[in-house]
Amino acid sequence: MIFIVDLLLMLIDLTYSILNAIIQTFLQPRLKCIDGELCLITGAGGALGRLFALEFAKEGARLVLWDCDAAANEQTAELARELGAQVHTFTVDLSKRQSIYEAAGRVREEVGEISILVNNAGVVAGRRLLECPDELLERTLLVNCHALFWMTKAFLPQMKVKNRGHIVTVASALGLFSTACVEDYCASKFGAVGFHESLTHELVAEGHVDIKTTLVCPYIVDTGMFAGCEIRRELRSLIPPLDPLYTVQQSMKAILTEQQMICIPRLMYIPYLARALLPWDANVATYRFMGGDKCMLPFIKNAELKTSNSHIKSS
C-alpha cells in the first residue's frame, strides 16, 4: 500500500515538473534579487569570468574574484568597480588544493561568507593524448574537476548552516557527449557534470532546498580557448561558436531563475539525448557526418604551432 501511494505521488510530481517546465519555456519567469549578495567567481581574469563578473555587478552583487593571473584579475575588478560593485581580488592556483583552502580562509576572514559560488575556471591541454606531458593532463583534471570538490568543501558548510546559497558549475557540452582528441577536457567536464548532479541530489535528499544549483553546458564559446575547432563547413552557420556575452547572459538568466541546468544553445540537447538513446555506431555515423570526429584537429595544430613558436622565441 505504501509503495502504491509513493508511486502515485511520484507520478504527480513527475507530471507537475514536466508541465511546469513547459510553462516556464513560454513564460518570462521572475528573476531573483541578488543585490548585496557575496559572489565568488573563479577564472575571473578570463573572457567568460570577466563577463560573469560584470553581469553580477550589474545585479548589485558584491564580488570576490579568483584567478591565477593577478593582472588580468585586477583588470576585471576595475571594470566591475566602474559599475559600482564592491570587489575583492585573490590570486589563486586552482590546481593546488592548499592554495584553494588558504584563499577560502582569507575570504571568510577578510570579506565574509560566500552566498553565490560560480565555478567558472577551465583549461585544456590542446595536445593529443600520447603526445601530451602528464603534467598538462593532470592540470586539466585538477582545475576543471578536482577544484570543484575543494571549492565546495570550503564554502558549502556555511551555506548549509544558513540553508541558503547558490552553486554554479560552468561545465561544457563536452561534459554531456564527447569528441576525439580532447580526452583530458572531456574527462574533466564529464567529471564536473557528475559531481554537480550528485551534489544536487545530496542537497535535496538532506532537505537543503534553499541551496540552489545551476549546471551550465555551453557549446564551444568563441574565447580563443578552442581556436581553430570547426565542424563540417555546410553546418557551421547552423552551429557557430557561441558569442561569449550571449553565453554569459543566457547563463545568468538560468541562475537568476534558479534553473537547474541549461544547454547553450538548446540544440545541444539533441546530441545529449542521442548519445543516451542511439546505438554507439549510430552516434559515430552522426559525428562523422557533422565532422565532429575531426573537429578538434585544427585546434590541436594551432596549439602545437603556438607551443613551437614560444620555444623558438625563448631560445
XYZ file of C-alpha atoms in Angstrom:
315
model
C 0.000 0.000 0.000
C 2.828 2.415 0.892
C 4.532 1.553 -2.401
C 1.375 2.394 -4.376
C 0.964 5.726 -2.554
C 4.616 6.614 -3.191
C 4.199 5.631 -6.854
C 1.150 7.882 -7.228
C 2.972 10.772 -5.536
C 5.955 10.261 -7.821
C 3.719 10.333 -10.906
C 2.056 13.527 -9.670
C 5.468 15.148 -9.085
C 6.653 13.944 -12.488
C 3.605 15.384 -14.259
C 3.847 18.668 -12.366
C 7.562 19.009 -13.168
C 7.023 18.411 -16.888
C 4.066 20.819 -17.114
C 5.940 23.449 -15.094
C 8.976 23.155 -17.368
C 6.772 23.584 -20.456
C 5.056 26.632 -18.960
C 8.375 28.206 -17.931
C 9.632 27.774 -21.508
C 6.940 30.098 -22.819
C 6.555 32.465 -19.869
C 9.074 35.009 -18.617
C 9.976 33.695 -15.151
C 10.648 36.121 -12.323
C 14.325 36.852 -11.684
C 15.548 36.626 -8.103
C 17.208 39.618 -6.479
C 20.910 39.192 -5.658
C 21.571 42.786 -4.630
C 24.177 42.738 -1.850
C 24.895 39.014 -2.181
C 28.560 37.981 -1.989
C 29.501 36.164 -5.200
C 32.801 34.343 -5.802
C 33.838 33.731 -9.417
C 36.817 31.567 -10.381
C 38.744 32.237 -13.577
C 37.634 35.865 -13.344
C 40.550 37.086 -15.436
C 39.401 35.153 -18.492
C 36.790 36.081 -21.081
C 33.779 34.328 -19.554
C 34.827 35.025 -15.972
C 35.126 38.754 -16.711
C 31.683 38.845 -18.319
C 30.180 36.933 -15.384
C 31.723 39.462 -13.011
C 30.248 42.391 -14.938
C 26.800 40.801 -15.146
C 26.754 40.055 -11.411
C 27.975 43.609 -10.763
C 25.020 44.970 -12.751
C 22.724 42.954 -10.479
C 24.238 44.614 -7.409
C 26.258 41.670 -6.127
C 29.475 42.147 -4.176
C 32.309 40.294 -5.883
C 35.191 38.061 -4.872
C 37.321 37.356 -7.938
C 39.811 34.484 -8.151
C 42.354 33.893 -10.896
C 45.949 32.699 -11.206
C 46.713 35.758 -13.378
C 46.772 38.676 -10.946
C 46.964 41.365 -13.644
C 44.018 40.035 -15.656
C 42.030 39.554 -12.464
C 42.627 43.155 -11.418
C 41.551 44.379 -14.849
C 38.240 42.584 -14.352
C 37.951 44.107 -10.885
C 38.460 47.645 -12.215
C 35.748 47.165 -14.835
C 33.358 45.872 -12.162
C 34.198 48.760 -9.829
C 33.313 51.187 -12.624
C 29.810 49.693 -12.440
C 29.694 50.464 -8.731
C 30.478 46.973 -7.456
C 32.441 46.248 -4.296
C 35.247 43.924 -5.426
C 37.932 41.849 -3.695
C 40.606 40.031 -5.713
C 42.667 36.979 -4.804
C 45.438 35.285 -6.781
C 44.739 31.560 -6.510
C 46.132 28.484 -8.270
C 43.122 26.165 -8.577
C 45.371 23.226 -9.442
C 46.637 23.275 -5.841
C 44.237 22.202 -3.121
C 46.085 24.024 -0.357
C 46.010 27.258 -2.343
C 42.211 26.966 -2.554
C 41.766 26.281 1.159
C 44.111 29.098 2.178
C 42.391 31.610 -0.096
C 38.971 30.459 1.129
C 40.081 31.101 4.692
C 41.215 34.596 3.779
C 37.884 35.304 2.073
C 35.948 34.288 5.175
C 38.174 36.399 7.440
C 38.560 39.490 5.246
C 35.293 39.636 3.293
C 32.624 37.320 4.690
C 30.639 34.217 3.801
C 30.014 33.446 0.137
C 26.368 33.066 -0.884
C 26.898 32.521 -4.639
C 29.748 30.356 -5.926
C 30.461 30.361 -9.677
C 32.943 27.624 -10.602
C 33.901 29.023 -13.989
C 37.660 28.404 -14.379
C 38.708 25.927 -17.038
C 41.781 24.842 -19.020
C 42.615 22.383 -21.797
C 45.955 20.816 -22.755
C 45.479 21.081 -26.523
C 47.609 18.035 -27.269
C 46.949 14.504 -28.491
C 46.854 12.087 -25.568
C 50.045 10.180 -26.373
C 51.953 13.396 -27.119
C 50.781 15.330 -24.073
C 53.009 15.672 -20.986
C 51.456 14.091 -17.920
C 51.648 17.403 -16.067
C 49.323 19.098 -18.581
C 46.822 16.251 -18.414
C 46.835 16.397 -14.628
C 46.388 20.167 -14.651
C 43.219 19.898 -16.738
C 41.698 17.403 -14.317
C 42.814 19.412 -11.276
C 41.423 22.757 -12.440
C 38.284 21.603 -14.256
C 37.193 18.844 -11.890
C 39.134 18.351 -8.658
C 38.920 22.042 -7.760
C 35.115 21.697 -7.638
C 35.476 19.356 -4.672
C 37.773 21.691 -2.748
C 35.734 24.802 -3.562
C 32.551 23.126 -2.395
C 34.128 21.769 0.783
C 35.402 25.266 1.533
C 32.144 27.182 1.066
C 29.203 24.767 1.300
C 29.296 24.246 5.109
C 28.250 27.838 5.843
C 25.576 27.665 3.150
C 24.182 24.623 4.946
C 24.190 26.456 8.273
C 22.101 29.245 6.746
C 20.235 26.888 4.367
C 20.673 29.360 1.527
C 23.112 29.835 -1.308
C 23.696 29.047 -4.960
C 26.407 26.887 -6.558
C 27.004 27.290 -10.293
C 29.120 24.849 -12.295
C 30.227 26.046 -15.730
C 30.865 22.730 -17.436
C 30.576 22.145 -21.186
C 28.561 20.341 -23.825
C 31.636 18.083 -23.894
C 30.654 17.005 -20.402
C 27.476 15.506 -21.865
C 28.861 13.939 -25.035
C 32.430 13.542 -26.245
C 34.590 14.050 -29.289
C 38.039 12.899 -30.365
C 41.465 14.190 -29.321
C 40.479 16.123 -26.159
C 40.403 13.251 -23.697
C 41.616 15.415 -20.818
C 38.948 18.060 -21.333
C 36.085 15.610 -21.886
C 37.083 13.558 -18.843
C 37.266 16.661 -16.655
C 33.923 18.022 -17.843
C 32.158 14.654 -17.552
C 33.537 14.608 -14.015
C 32.268 18.147 -13.404
C 28.775 17.211 -14.588
C 28.726 14.063 -12.461
C 29.968 15.938 -9.414
C 27.404 18.705 -9.835
C 24.475 16.321 -10.319
C 25.435 14.161 -7.337
C 25.866 17.252 -5.149
C 22.422 18.491 -6.216
C 20.832 15.152 -5.319
C 22.587 15.247 -1.923
C 21.301 18.726 -1.114
C 17.732 17.732 -2.000
C 17.970 14.483 -0.009
C 19.208 16.413 3.030
C 16.382 18.942 2.770
C 18.584 21.901 1.856
C 16.046 23.065 -0.711
C 17.108 26.712 -0.485
C 20.652 25.955 -1.608
C 20.222 26.163 -5.363
C 22.439 24.696 -8.072
C 22.785 25.517 -11.762
C 24.724 23.458 -14.309
C 25.829 25.372 -17.422
C 26.766 23.329 -20.506
C 27.670 25.578 -23.452
C 28.831 24.570 -26.911
C 32.235 25.925 -27.955
C 32.462 29.576 -26.914
C 34.426 31.982 -29.109
C 37.007 32.937 -26.482
C 40.050 31.527 -28.280
C 40.280 28.552 -25.937
C 39.416 26.197 -28.813
C 40.672 28.380 -31.660
C 40.516 26.517 -34.972
C 37.940 23.954 -33.888
C 35.320 23.590 -36.609
C 32.650 21.155 -37.758
C 31.619 20.407 -41.349
C 31.589 23.583 -43.459
C 27.952 23.232 -44.552
C 26.810 23.095 -40.918
C 28.928 25.865 -39.412
C 26.248 28.507 -39.870
C 23.756 26.247 -38.075
C 26.014 25.696 -35.041
C 28.588 28.524 -34.959
C 30.850 29.125 -31.952
C 28.931 30.964 -29.247
C 29.363 34.657 -28.601
C 30.819 34.977 -25.064
C 28.385 37.710 -23.974
C 25.391 35.731 -25.237
C 26.665 32.670 -23.378
C 27.004 34.541 -20.087
C 23.662 36.329 -20.467
C 21.883 33.025 -21.050
C 23.720 31.539 -18.080
C 22.733 34.499 -15.898
C 19.101 34.090 -16.873
C 19.287 30.448 -15.768
C 20.990 31.396 -12.498
C 18.563 34.181 -11.647
C 15.552 31.970 -12.403
C 17.141 29.145 -10.382
C 17.131 26.808 -13.370
C 18.904 23.551 -12.554
C 20.540 23.041 -15.956
C 20.982 24.882 -19.210
C 22.498 23.781 -22.514
C 23.574 26.632 -24.785
C 22.262 26.652 -27.450
C 19.185 24.484 -26.892
C 20.236 22.492 -29.954
C 22.824 20.808 -27.711
C 20.076 18.816 -26.007
C 19.748 16.770 -29.223
C 23.224 15.128 -29.218
C 22.912 14.770 -25.433
C 19.737 12.710 -25.843
C 21.054 10.927 -28.938
C 24.097 9.716 -27.032
C 21.831 8.035 -24.487
C 19.188 6.677 -26.862
C 21.019 5.690 -30.056
C 23.403 2.751 -30.568
C 27.097 3.603 -30.431
C 27.587 3.089 -34.169
C 24.686 5.442 -34.918
C 26.312 8.177 -32.858
C 29.642 7.585 -34.613
C 27.945 7.873 -38.020
C 26.309 11.146 -36.954
C 29.605 12.548 -35.654
C 31.344 11.671 -38.911
C 28.616 13.313 -40.999
C 28.872 16.520 -38.958
C 32.674 16.474 -38.940
C 32.650 16.134 -35.178
C 35.142 13.285 -35.185
C 37.859 15.552 -36.629
C 36.706 18.965 -35.424
C 39.496 19.305 -32.854
C 42.382 18.589 -35.247
C 42.794 22.223 -36.442
C 42.647 23.362 -32.805
C 45.403 20.932 -31.816
C 47.511 22.020 -34.792
C 47.136 25.660 -33.717
C 48.101 24.768 -30.152
C 51.170 22.888 -31.377
C 52.231 25.852 -33.533
C 51.892 28.227 -30.571
C 53.998 25.913 -28.418
C 56.617 25.558 -31.150
C 56.798 29.334 -31.712
C 57.130 30.013 -27.990
C 60.040 27.556 -27.778
C 61.742 29.295 -30.722
C 61.319 32.755 -29.120
C 62.552 31.579 -25.711
C 65.644 30.009 -27.245
